[in-house]
Amino acid sequence: MGQQAKGAGIGFVRVTGSNSCNVLMIYPKFMADSFWNFSEACELVGARYPAIPLGLITVAAMLPESWNVRLVNRNTEDLTESDLAWADMVMTGGMLFQQADSLELIDMCRKRGLPVVVGGPDVSSSPHRYATANFRVVGEAEGILHEFITAWDAGQREGLFESPKFQVDVTKTPIPRFDLLKFEQYLYIGVQYSRGCPFTCEFCDIIELYGRAPRTKTHAQMLAELDALHALGYRGHVDFVDDNLIGNKKSIKAFLPVLENWIKERDYPFEFTTEASLNLADDGELLHMLRRSNFFAIFVGIESPDEETLAAARKKQNTRRSISESVHKIYKAGMSVTAGFIVGFDTEKGSVAQPMIDLIEESNIPIAMVGLLYALPNTQLTRRLAREGRLHFDHDSAPAGKGDQCTAGVNFETTRSRLDILRDYRKVLERIYDPDAFCGRIERLAAMLDCSDRRKELPEGDIRGRVSTIKLVHELMSRLPEGRERFWKAFTTCMKINPNSVRGIVTLMAFYLHVGPYSRYVMKQIDRQIEDLEAGRFVPPKLLPPTAPVEPERIAVNA
Ligand code: SF4
């Protein structure tokens, strides 16, 4: 460990000598209408969902060896009567946009008399929403699971277990139970190196859940996880799910050469992606290291083109820079960029649509996840809005069918007119996912992406290799709802100007199968909201009464 981890916190304690127990882990369904499910792109290669339930399989690894575990992911497979009949206990939970299904599962289990345990980010942020579960595990499981297991063994069948905040020593976290996964169901497999982020973005719940001093695993621990995946025969895309992989630069710079060595020795079985803050672009050495370690794409939170808005949202790492030039630097290091943008901040002066469209175009970001501002529970933003008496009464509930931040955002009283916010949002979506605009960004990206040392061939056994690039292109063209000629032209242009980029470029085009129609769907929903506002039919949701001011504002806490 040494160089990576502070490691003085609470370590995971394995409970031994426990009785036997059949644990059914159920990963709840995400909202069907979501930017993130990329369902059509999954279908192209025969997968069912992009990402694995990493949290649940990590908890599975912490359970006593005498306990039997089965996993059902409701996003990829059916939950059967025989699964439920087998179980002595159900463990479930996830994120806000899984809340509706989590609550349904709890209800179903309670009706059967099957004890149910919930944990995960949404339970940790809003434990009151899950009061119907038998057990609630709040915070990081490593810090508290042993107490739950001891209580269960003693015959307890109700309880609330809270892990001390930010104190879990992740160097003691066991290797996730990758063996519980059916790899062929997923586009990629997730692993985690660090928890926490040093920045202070007002709308972010990560720093509230995991703190501002990133805690990292040891090199040996991380390689053992990759060894486990490799030994199970997995090959292909691995995503470091860290919310900011470069949150502790010293640590990641010490780890990347070790990772580079590991993949080189095994002839590059994995290709990596991750999330990182935009200041990555300022560090040529780090970019070079990521490239050499076979990272091919990075998700970056850009949020707004407006400097004042970024500063007010405490996203200072994106200010005092040319955002598009920063993104271009990442392209020149051989990695594409997918980015998040938000419409609906208080500080937006007039229309933000055109500057946002211009920024996405200048940066040549094909997949821009543009959402409406959503006051997530347990954030500085939500506490501020609560103090100001602007929070919708049901701001932390995500009922079935309501959608995610694309269709159900601005869950608070806005300062700018709600109508203007929605019009701006619609305009951005309409323009950026026009096939011509999308393909233009793809072509310009291909011209910038330095893939000179990237392998054209996928590792043997990679799910993406089920369909050859050329077959994928034909399949893609046949499925495209519109703009086929334009997409074909973009493909041939990329072939001509940068043949090494084509594999990555075709993957981005495949994502259009989801984001193109999805953006049209969102626009229709937004149109309805706009019509209601214009016709005076919009009934403003009930607001929570203002909370007492708390000064100074608590910003996460272990910085
Ligand atoms: S950079 Fe990302 S993870 Fe870090 S505080 Fe901001 S939004 Fe959260």
Coordinates of C-alpha atoms and ligand atoms in Angstrom, one line a residue:
M1 CA 0.0 0.0 0.0
G2 CA 2.2 2.9 1.2
Q3 CA 2.1 5.3 -1.7
Q4 CA -1.5 5.1 -2.4
A5 CA -3.7 5.0 0.6
K6 CA -4.1 6.9 3.8
G7 CA -5.4 3.6 5.1
A8 CA -5.9 4.6 8.7
G9 CA -9.7 4.2 8.6
I10 CA -12.1 1.4 9.3
G11 CA -11.3 -1.7 7.4
F12 CA -13.7 -4.4 6.2
V13 CA -14.0 -7.1 8.8
R14 CA -15.0 -10.6 7.7
V15 CA -17.4 -12.3 10.0
T16 CA -16.5 -16.0 10.5
G17 CA -18.5 -18.8 12.1
S18 CA -21.8 -17.5 10.7
N19 CA -24.7 -19.8 10.1
S20 CA -25.6 -20.6 6.5
C21 CA -27.9 -18.2 4.6
N22 CA -29.2 -17.9 1.0
V23 CA -28.8 -14.3 -0.1
L24 CA -30.5 -13.2 -3.3
M25 CA -29.0 -10.0 -4.5
I26 CA -31.3 -8.1 -6.8
Y27 CA -30.1 -5.1 -8.8
P28 CA -33.2 -2.8 -9.4
K29 CA -34.3 -1.6 -12.8
F30 CA -33.2 1.8 -13.9
M31 CA -35.9 4.1 -15.3
A32 CA -36.5 2.8 -18.9
D33 CA -36.4 6.4 -20.3
S34 CA -32.8 7.2 -19.6
F35 CA -29.9 8.7 -21.5
W36 CA -27.6 6.1 -20.0
N37 CA -29.0 2.7 -21.0
F38 CA -27.7 2.8 -24.6
S39 CA -30.1 -0.1 -25.3
E40 CA -29.8 0.0 -29.1
A41 CA -26.0 0.0 -29.0
C42 CA -26.1 -3.0 -26.6
E43 CA -28.4 -4.8 -28.9
L44 CA -25.9 -4.4 -31.8
V45 CA -23.3 -6.6 -30.0
G46 CA -25.8 -8.8 -28.2
A47 CA -25.4 -7.2 -24.8
R48 CA -28.4 -6.3 -22.6
Y49 CA -27.1 -3.5 -20.5
P50 CA -24.0 -1.3 -20.5
A51 CA -22.7 -1.6 -16.9
I52 CA -22.5 -4.2 -14.1
P53 CA -23.8 -3.9 -10.5
L54 CA -20.3 -3.4 -9.1
G55 CA -21.6 -2.3 -5.7
L56 CA -23.7 -5.4 -5.1
I57 CA -20.9 -7.8 -6.2
T58 CA -18.5 -6.0 -3.9
V59 CA -20.9 -6.5 -1.0
A60 CA -21.3 -10.1 -2.0
A61 CA -17.5 -10.6 -1.5
M62 CA -17.9 -9.3 2.1
L63 CA -20.4 -11.8 3.2
P64 CA -19.5 -14.9 5.3
E65 CA -18.1 -17.8 3.3
S66 CA -20.9 -20.0 4.6
W67 CA -23.5 -17.8 3.0
N68 CA -24.7 -18.6 -0.6
V69 CA -25.2 -15.8 -3.0
R70 CA -27.2 -15.5 -6.2
L71 CA -27.4 -12.3 -8.3
V72 CA -30.3 -11.2 -10.4
N73 CA -29.9 -8.0 -12.4
R74 CA -33.4 -6.7 -13.3
N75 CA -31.9 -4.7 -16.1
T76 CA -30.7 -7.8 -17.9
E77 CA -32.8 -10.7 -16.7
D78 CA -36.1 -11.8 -15.1
L79 CA -36.6 -12.3 -11.4
T80 CA -38.2 -15.7 -11.1
E81 CA -40.4 -17.3 -8.5
S82 CA -37.8 -20.0 -7.8
D83 CA -35.1 -17.3 -7.1
L84 CA -37.4 -15.9 -4.4
A85 CA -38.3 -19.3 -3.1
W86 CA -34.6 -20.1 -2.7
A87 CA -33.8 -17.0 -0.7
D88 CA -33.6 -16.5 3.1
M89 CA -32.9 -12.8 2.5
V90 CA -32.9 -10.2 -0.3
M91 CA -30.2 -7.6 -0.6
T92 CA -31.0 -4.7 -3.0
G93 CA -30.6 -0.9 -3.5
G94 CA -29.0 1.5 -6.0
M95 CA -29.2 5.0 -7.2
L96 CA -31.9 7.6 -7.3
F97 CA -33.1 6.5 -10.7
Q98 CA -33.5 2.9 -9.4
Q99 CA -35.6 4.1 -6.5
A100 CA -39.0 3.1 -7.9
D101 CA -38.0 -0.5 -8.6
S102 CA -36.2 -0.7 -5.2
L103 CA -39.3 0.3 -3.4
E104 CA -41.4 -2.2 -5.5
L105 CA -39.0 -5.0 -4.6
I106 CA -39.1 -4.1 -0.9
D107 CA -42.9 -4.2 -1.0
M108 CA -42.9 -7.5 -2.9
C109 CA -40.5 -9.1 -0.4
R110 CA -42.4 -7.8 2.7
K111 CA -45.6 -9.3 1.3
R112 CA -43.9 -12.7 1.1
G113 CA -42.3 -12.4 4.5
L114 CA -38.9 -12.4 3.0
P115 CA -36.5 -10.1 4.9
V116 CA -35.0 -7.4 2.7
V117 CA -31.8 -5.3 3.2
V118 CA -31.3 -2.1 1.3
G119 CA -28.0 -0.1 0.8
G120 CA -26.3 1.9 -1.8
P121 CA -26.1 5.6 -2.7
D122 CA -29.8 6.5 -2.7
V123 CA -30.4 4.8 0.6
S124 CA -27.4 6.6 2.0
S125 CA -28.7 10.0 0.8
S126 CA -32.4 9.4 1.5
P127 CA -32.7 6.7 4.2
H128 CA -36.3 7.9 5.0
R129 CA -37.5 6.8 1.6
Y130 CA -36.6 3.2 2.4
A131 CA -38.2 3.0 5.8
T132 CA -40.3 -0.1 4.7
A133 CA -37.2 -2.3 4.3
N134 CA -36.3 -4.6 7.2
F135 CA -32.7 -3.4 7.2
R136 CA -31.1 -0.2 5.9
V137 CA -27.4 0.0 5.5
V138 CA -26.4 3.6 5.2
G139 CA -23.0 4.6 3.9
E140 CA -20.1 2.5 2.7
A141 CA -20.8 -1.2 3.5
E142 CA -17.2 -2.1 4.5
G143 CA -17.6 0.1 7.7
I144 CA -20.8 -1.6 9.0
L145 CA -21.6 -4.9 7.3
H146 CA -20.1 -7.0 10.0
E147 CA -22.5 -5.4 12.5
F148 CA -25.4 -6.3 10.3
I149 CA -24.2 -9.9 9.9
T150 CA -23.8 -10.3 13.6
A151 CA -27.3 -8.9 14.2
W152 CA -28.8 -11.2 11.6
D153 CA -27.1 -14.2 13.2
A154 CA -28.4 -13.2 16.5
G155 CA -32.0 -13.3 15.1
Q156 CA -32.5 -9.6 14.6
R157 CA -34.9 -8.9 11.7
E158 CA -35.1 -5.1 11.6
G159 CA -32.5 -2.4 11.9
L160 CA -30.6 0.7 10.7
F161 CA -26.9 0.4 10.3
E162 CA -24.8 3.5 9.6
S163 CA -21.2 3.4 8.5
P164 CA -19.0 6.3 9.8
K165 CA -18.6 8.8 7.0
F166 CA -15.4 8.7 4.8
Q167 CA -13.6 6.5 7.1
V168 CA -13.6 3.2 5.3
D169 CA -10.1 2.0 4.4
V170 CA -10.6 0.8 0.8
T171 CA -7.3 -1.0 0.9
K172 CA -9.2 -3.7 2.8
T173 CA -12.0 -4.0 0.4
P174 CA -12.2 -7.5 -1.0
I175 CA -12.1 -8.4 -4.7
P176 CA -15.7 -8.1 -6.1
R177 CA -17.4 -11.4 -6.9
F178 CA -17.0 -11.0 -10.7
D179 CA -17.9 -14.7 -10.9
L180 CA -21.5 -13.8 -10.2
L181 CA -21.8 -11.9 -13.5
K182 CA -22.8 -13.2 -16.9
F183 CA -20.2 -11.2 -18.8
E184 CA -22.0 -11.5 -22.1
Q185 CA -24.9 -9.4 -20.8
Y186 CA -22.7 -6.3 -20.5
L187 CA -21.0 -3.8 -22.8
Y188 CA -18.2 -3.3 -20.2
I189 CA -17.1 -4.4 -16.8
G190 CA -16.5 -1.8 -14.0
V191 CA -13.7 -1.7 -11.5
Q192 CA -13.0 0.9 -8.9
Y193 CA -9.6 2.4 -7.8
S194 CA -10.6 5.3 -5.7
R195 CA -13.5 6.9 -3.8
G196 CA -14.0 10.6 -3.3
C197 CA -13.1 13.8 -5.3
P198 CA -11.2 16.9 -4.1
F199 CA -13.5 19.4 -5.9
T200 CA -16.5 21.2 -4.6
C201 CA -19.2 21.2 -7.3
E202 CA -22.4 22.4 -5.7
F203 CA -24.7 19.9 -7.4
C204 CA -22.5 16.8 -6.7
D205 CA -23.4 14.1 -4.2
I206 CA -20.1 12.2 -4.6
I207 CA -18.3 14.5 -2.2
E208 CA -21.1 14.1 0.3
L209 CA -21.1 10.3 0.0
Y210 CA -17.4 9.6 -0.3
G211 CA -15.6 12.8 0.8
R212 CA -13.1 15.1 -0.7
A213 CA -9.9 13.2 0.1
P214 CA -9.8 10.4 -2.4
R215 CA -9.0 7.1 -0.9
T216 CA -7.3 4.6 -3.2
K217 CA -6.7 0.9 -3.3
T218 CA -3.2 -0.6 -3.4
H219 CA -1.5 -1.5 -6.6
A220 CA -1.5 -5.2 -5.6
Q221 CA -5.2 -5.0 -4.8
M222 CA -6.1 -3.4 -8.1
L223 CA -4.0 -5.9 -10.1
A224 CA -5.6 -8.7 -8.2
E225 CA -9.0 -7.5 -9.3
L226 CA -7.8 -7.4 -12.9
D227 CA -6.2 -10.8 -12.5
A228 CA -9.5 -12.2 -11.3
L229 CA -11.3 -10.8 -14.3
H230 CA -8.7 -12.1 -16.7
A231 CA -8.7 -15.5 -15.1
L232 CA -12.5 -15.7 -15.5
G233 CA -11.9 -15.2 -19.2
Y234 CA -13.1 -11.6 -19.6
R235 CA -11.6 -9.6 -22.4
G236 CA -12.4 -6.1 -23.6
H237 CA -13.7 -2.9 -22.3
V238 CA -13.1 -2.2 -18.5
D239 CA -14.4 1.0 -17.0
F240 CA -12.8 2.5 -13.9
V241 CA -16.0 3.8 -12.3
D242 CA -14.2 6.3 -10.1
D243 CA -16.0 9.6 -10.2
N244 CA -12.7 11.3 -10.7
L245 CA -9.8 8.9 -11.4
I246 CA -7.3 11.8 -11.2
G247 CA -8.6 13.1 -7.9
N248 CA -5.4 12.0 -6.3
K249 CA -2.9 12.7 -9.0
K250 CA 0.1 11.4 -7.1
S251 CA -1.5 8.1 -6.5
I252 CA -2.8 7.5 -10.0
K253 CA 0.6 8.5 -11.5
A254 CA 2.2 5.9 -9.3
F255 CA -0.4 3.3 -10.4
L256 CA -0.5 3.8 -14.1
P257 CA 3.0 2.5 -14.9
V258 CA 2.1 -0.6 -12.9
L259 CA -1.1 -1.0 -14.9
E260 CA 0.8 -0.4 -18.2
N261 CA 3.2 -3.2 -17.4
W262 CA 0.4 -5.5 -16.4
I263 CA -1.5 -5.1 -19.7
K264 CA 1.6 -5.2 -21.8
E265 CA 2.7 -8.5 -20.2
R266 CA -0.7 -10.0 -21.0
D267 CA -0.8 -8.6 -24.6
Y268 CA -3.5 -5.9 -23.9
P269 CA -6.5 -7.9 -22.8
F270 CA -8.4 -4.8 -21.7
E271 CA -9.1 -1.3 -23.0
F272 CA -10.0 1.3 -20.4
T273 CA -12.3 4.2 -19.9
T274 CA -13.0 6.4 -16.9
E275 CA -14.3 9.8 -15.6
A276 CA -11.9 12.6 -14.9
S277 CA -12.0 16.3 -14.2
L278 CA -11.0 18.7 -17.0
N279 CA -7.7 19.7 -15.4
L280 CA -6.5 16.3 -16.8
A281 CA -5.8 18.4 -19.9
D282 CA -3.2 20.4 -18.0
D283 CA -1.0 17.5 -17.2
G284 CA 0.8 16.1 -20.3
E285 CA 2.6 13.5 -18.3
L286 CA -0.7 12.1 -16.9
L287 CA -2.3 12.1 -20.4
H288 CA 0.7 10.2 -21.7
M289 CA 0.4 7.7 -18.9
L290 CA -3.3 7.1 -19.5
R291 CA -2.6 6.6 -23.2
R292 CA 0.2 4.1 -22.6
S293 CA -2.1 2.2 -20.2
N294 CA -4.6 1.7 -23.0
F295 CA -7.3 4.2 -21.9
F296 CA -9.4 5.1 -25.0
A297 CA -12.2 7.4 -23.7
I298 CA -12.8 9.8 -20.8
F299 CA -16.1 11.2 -19.4
V300 CA -15.7 14.8 -18.3
G301 CA -18.2 17.0 -16.5
I302 CA -18.2 20.3 -18.5
E303 CA -21.6 21.5 -17.4
S304 CA -21.9 25.0 -18.8
P305 CA -20.2 27.4 -21.3
D306 CA -20.8 30.2 -18.9
E307 CA -17.8 31.2 -16.7
E308 CA -19.9 32.9 -14.0
T309 CA -22.2 29.9 -13.8
L310 CA -19.3 27.5 -13.4
A311 CA -17.8 29.7 -10.6
A312 CA -21.2 29.9 -8.8
A313 CA -21.6 26.1 -9.1
R314 CA -18.2 25.8 -7.6
K315 CA -16.9 24.1 -10.7
K316 CA -13.8 26.2 -10.6
Q317 CA -11.6 23.6 -12.3
N318 CA -13.4 24.4 -15.6
T319 CA -12.9 28.2 -15.4
R320 CA -10.1 30.4 -16.6
R321 CA -9.4 28.1 -19.5
S322 CA -10.5 27.4 -23.1
I323 CA -12.7 24.3 -22.5
S324 CA -12.6 23.3 -26.2
E325 CA -8.8 23.5 -26.3
S326 CA -8.6 21.4 -23.1
V327 CA -10.8 18.8 -24.8
H328 CA -8.6 18.9 -27.9
K329 CA -5.5 18.1 -25.8
I330 CA -7.2 14.9 -24.6
Y331 CA -8.0 14.0 -28.3
K332 CA -4.3 14.6 -29.2
A333 CA -3.4 12.1 -26.4
G334 CA -5.5 9.5 -28.2
M335 CA -8.6 9.5 -26.0
S336 CA -12.1 10.6 -27.0
V337 CA -14.3 12.6 -24.7
T338 CA -17.9 12.2 -23.7
A339 CA -19.2 15.1 -21.6
G340 CA -22.0 16.2 -19.3
F341 CA -23.8 19.5 -19.7
I342 CA -26.5 21.0 -17.5
V343 CA -29.2 23.6 -18.3
G344 CA -31.1 25.4 -15.5
F345 CA -28.5 27.1 -13.2
D346 CA -29.6 30.2 -11.4
T347 CA -26.8 32.3 -12.8
E348 CA -27.6 31.7 -16.5
K349 CA -28.0 35.2 -18.0
G350 CA -30.5 35.0 -20.8
S351 CA -30.3 32.1 -23.2
V352 CA -27.5 29.6 -22.7
A353 CA -28.5 27.5 -25.6
Q354 CA -26.4 28.9 -28.4
P355 CA -23.2 29.2 -26.3
M356 CA -23.7 25.6 -25.2
I357 CA -24.2 24.4 -28.8
D358 CA -21.2 26.3 -29.9
L359 CA -19.0 24.8 -27.2
I360 CA -20.1 21.2 -28.0
E361 CA -19.4 21.9 -31.7
E362 CA -16.0 23.6 -31.1
S363 CA -15.0 20.8 -28.8
N364 CA -16.2 18.1 -31.3
I365 CA -17.8 16.1 -28.6
P366 CA -20.1 13.6 -30.4
I367 CA -21.9 12.3 -27.3
A368 CA -22.9 15.2 -25.0
M369 CA -25.1 14.2 -22.2
V370 CA -27.2 17.3 -21.8
G371 CA -29.6 17.3 -18.8
L372 CA -31.7 19.7 -16.8
L373 CA -30.3 20.7 -13.4
Y374 CA -31.5 18.2 -10.8
A375 CA -31.2 18.9 -7.1
L376 CA -30.0 15.5 -6.0
P377 CA -30.6 14.7 -2.3
N378 CA -27.6 15.3 0.0
T379 CA -25.9 18.0 -2.0
Q380 CA -24.9 21.6 -1.3
L381 CA -27.3 22.7 -4.0
T382 CA -30.3 20.9 -2.3
R383 CA -29.4 22.4 1.1
R384 CA -29.2 25.9 -0.4
L385 CA -32.5 25.5 -2.2
A386 CA -34.1 24.1 1.0
R387 CA -32.9 27.2 2.9
E388 CA -34.3 29.4 0.2
G389 CA -37.6 27.6 0.3
R390 CA -37.4 26.6 -3.4
L391 CA -37.3 22.8 -3.2
H392 CA -40.2 20.8 -4.6
F393 CA -41.9 18.8 -1.9
D394 CA -41.1 15.5 -3.6
H395 CA -37.7 16.5 -4.8
D396 CA -36.0 13.3 -3.6
S397 CA -38.6 10.8 -4.9
A398 CA -38.2 9.2 -8.3
P399 CA -41.5 7.4 -9.0
A400 CA -41.9 4.9 -11.8
G401 CA -42.3 6.5 -15.3
K402 CA -41.1 9.9 -14.3
G403 CA -37.8 9.7 -16.2
D404 CA -34.3 11.0 -15.3
Q405 CA -32.8 14.5 -15.3
C406 CA -33.5 14.8 -19.0
T407 CA -37.3 14.8 -18.6
A408 CA -37.8 15.3 -14.8
G409 CA -35.2 17.8 -14.0
V410 CA -35.5 21.3 -12.4
N411 CA -37.2 19.8 -9.3
F412 CA -37.1 23.2 -7.7
E413 CA -38.5 26.7 -8.1
T414 CA -36.3 28.3 -10.8
T415 CA -35.0 31.9 -10.7
R416 CA -34.9 32.1 -14.6
S417 CA -38.2 31.5 -16.2
R418 CA -38.9 27.7 -16.3
L419 CA -40.2 28.2 -19.8
D420 CA -37.0 29.8 -21.0
I421 CA -35.0 27.0 -19.4
L422 CA -37.0 24.3 -21.2
R423 CA -36.8 26.2 -24.5
D424 CA -33.1 26.4 -24.2
Y425 CA -32.8 22.8 -23.3
R426 CA -34.9 21.7 -26.3
K427 CA -32.9 23.9 -28.7
V428 CA -29.6 22.3 -27.6
L429 CA -30.9 18.8 -28.0
E430 CA -32.5 19.6 -31.4
R431 CA -29.3 21.1 -32.8
I432 CA -26.6 18.7 -31.4
Y433 CA -28.4 15.5 -32.3
D434 CA -29.2 16.6 -35.8
P435 CA -27.5 13.8 -37.9
D436 CA -25.5 16.4 -39.9
A437 CA -24.2 18.1 -36.8
F438 CA -23.4 14.8 -35.1
C439 CA -21.5 13.5 -38.1
G440 CA -19.6 16.7 -38.5
R441 CA -18.3 16.4 -34.9
I442 CA -17.4 12.7 -35.6
E443 CA -15.4 13.7 -38.7
R444 CA -13.6 16.5 -36.9
L445 CA -12.9 14.3 -33.9
A446 CA -11.4 11.6 -36.2
A447 CA -9.1 14.3 -37.6
M448 CA -7.8 15.2 -34.1
L449 CA -7.7 11.8 -32.4
D450 CA -4.2 10.5 -32.3
C451 CA -4.7 6.7 -32.5
S452 CA -1.3 6.1 -34.1
D453 CA -0.3 3.5 -31.5
R454 CA -3.8 2.1 -30.9
R455 CA -4.3 -1.5 -31.9
K456 CA -6.9 -2.1 -34.6
E457 CA -7.7 -5.6 -33.5
L458 CA -9.7 -6.3 -30.4
P459 CA -8.4 -8.9 -27.9
E460 CA -9.7 -12.4 -28.6
G461 CA -12.9 -13.0 -26.6
D462 CA -14.0 -9.4 -26.6
I463 CA -17.8 -9.1 -26.8
R464 CA -17.3 -6.3 -29.3
G465 CA -15.5 -8.7 -31.6
R466 CA -18.7 -10.7 -32.1
V467 CA -19.4 -8.4 -35.0
S468 CA -16.7 -7.2 -37.3
T469 CA -16.3 -3.4 -37.8
I470 CA -17.6 -3.5 -41.4
K471 CA -20.5 -5.7 -40.4
L472 CA -21.2 -3.3 -37.5
V473 CA -21.3 -0.4 -40.0
H474 CA -23.8 -2.2 -42.3
E475 CA -25.9 -3.2 -39.3
L476 CA -25.7 0.4 -38.0
M477 CA -26.7 1.9 -41.3
S478 CA -29.7 -0.5 -41.6
R479 CA -30.9 0.5 -38.2
L480 CA -30.4 4.2 -38.4
P481 CA -33.7 6.0 -38.3
E482 CA -32.5 8.9 -40.4
G483 CA -29.4 10.4 -42.1
R484 CA -28.0 7.2 -43.4
E485 CA -26.1 8.8 -46.3
R486 CA -24.6 11.4 -43.9
F487 CA -23.4 8.6 -41.6
W488 CA -22.0 6.7 -44.5
K489 CA -20.1 9.8 -45.6
A490 CA -18.8 10.3 -42.1
F491 CA -17.6 6.7 -41.9
T492 CA -15.7 6.9 -45.3
T493 CA -14.2 10.3 -44.4
C494 CA -12.9 8.8 -41.1
M495 CA -11.5 5.8 -43.0
K496 CA -9.6 8.1 -45.3
I497 CA -8.3 10.6 -42.8
N498 CA -7.6 8.3 -39.8
P499 CA -8.1 4.6 -40.3
N500 CA -6.8 3.8 -36.8
S501 CA -9.7 5.8 -35.3
V502 CA -12.4 3.8 -37.1
R503 CA -13.1 1.2 -34.5
G504 CA -13.7 3.9 -31.8
I505 CA -15.6 6.1 -34.3
V506 CA -18.0 3.3 -35.2
T507 CA -18.7 2.7 -31.5
L508 CA -19.6 6.4 -31.1
M509 CA -21.8 6.2 -34.2
A510 CA -23.5 3.1 -32.7
F511 CA -24.4 5.2 -29.6
Y512 CA -26.3 7.5 -31.9
L513 CA -28.8 4.7 -32.4
H514 CA -29.8 5.4 -28.8
V515 CA -29.0 9.1 -28.3
G516 CA -30.6 10.2 -31.7
P517 CA -34.1 8.7 -31.0
Y518 CA -33.8 9.4 -27.3
S519 CA -33.1 13.1 -27.8
R520 CA -36.3 13.2 -30.0
Y521 CA -38.2 11.5 -27.3
V522 CA -37.0 14.0 -24.7
M523 CA -37.9 16.9 -27.0
K524 CA -41.4 15.6 -27.2
Q525 CA -41.7 15.4 -23.4
I526 CA -40.2 18.9 -23.1
D527 CA -42.7 20.2 -25.8
R528 CA -45.5 19.0 -23.6
Q529 CA -44.1 20.8 -20.6
I530 CA -43.7 23.9 -22.7
E531 CA -47.2 23.7 -24.0
D532 CA -48.6 23.4 -20.5
L533 CA -46.6 26.4 -19.3
E534 CA -47.7 28.5 -22.3
A535 CA -51.3 27.5 -21.9
G536 CA -51.2 28.2 -18.2
R537 CA -51.9 24.5 -17.4
F538 CA -48.7 24.0 -15.4
V539 CA -49.4 23.6 -11.7
P540 CA -46.3 24.5 -9.8
P541 CA -45.4 21.7 -7.4
K542 CA -45.8 22.3 -3.7
L543 CA -42.7 23.6 -2.1
L544 CA -41.0 22.5 1.1
P545 CA -41.0 25.3 3.8
P546 CA -37.6 27.0 4.1
T547 CA -35.2 25.3 6.4
A548 CA -33.2 27.2 9.0
P549 CA -29.9 28.7 7.7
V550 CA -26.8 26.7 8.5
E551 CA -23.7 28.7 8.5
P552 CA -21.1 28.1 7.2
E553 CA -22.3 25.7 4.6
R554 CA -21.0 22.3 5.2
I555 CA -19.0 21.2 2.2
A556 CA -17.9 17.6 2.5
V557 CA -16.1 17.2 5.2
N558 CA -12.9 15.3 5.1
A559 CA -11.0 17.7 2.9
Ligands
SF4_1 S1 -15.4 17.0 -10.3 FE1 -17.1 15.5 -10.5 S2 -17.0 14.2 -8.8 FE2 -15.7 16.0 -8.4 S3 -17.0 17.3 -7.1 FE3 -17.2 17.9 -9.3 S4 -19.0 16.8 -10.1 FE4 -18.3 15.8 -8.2

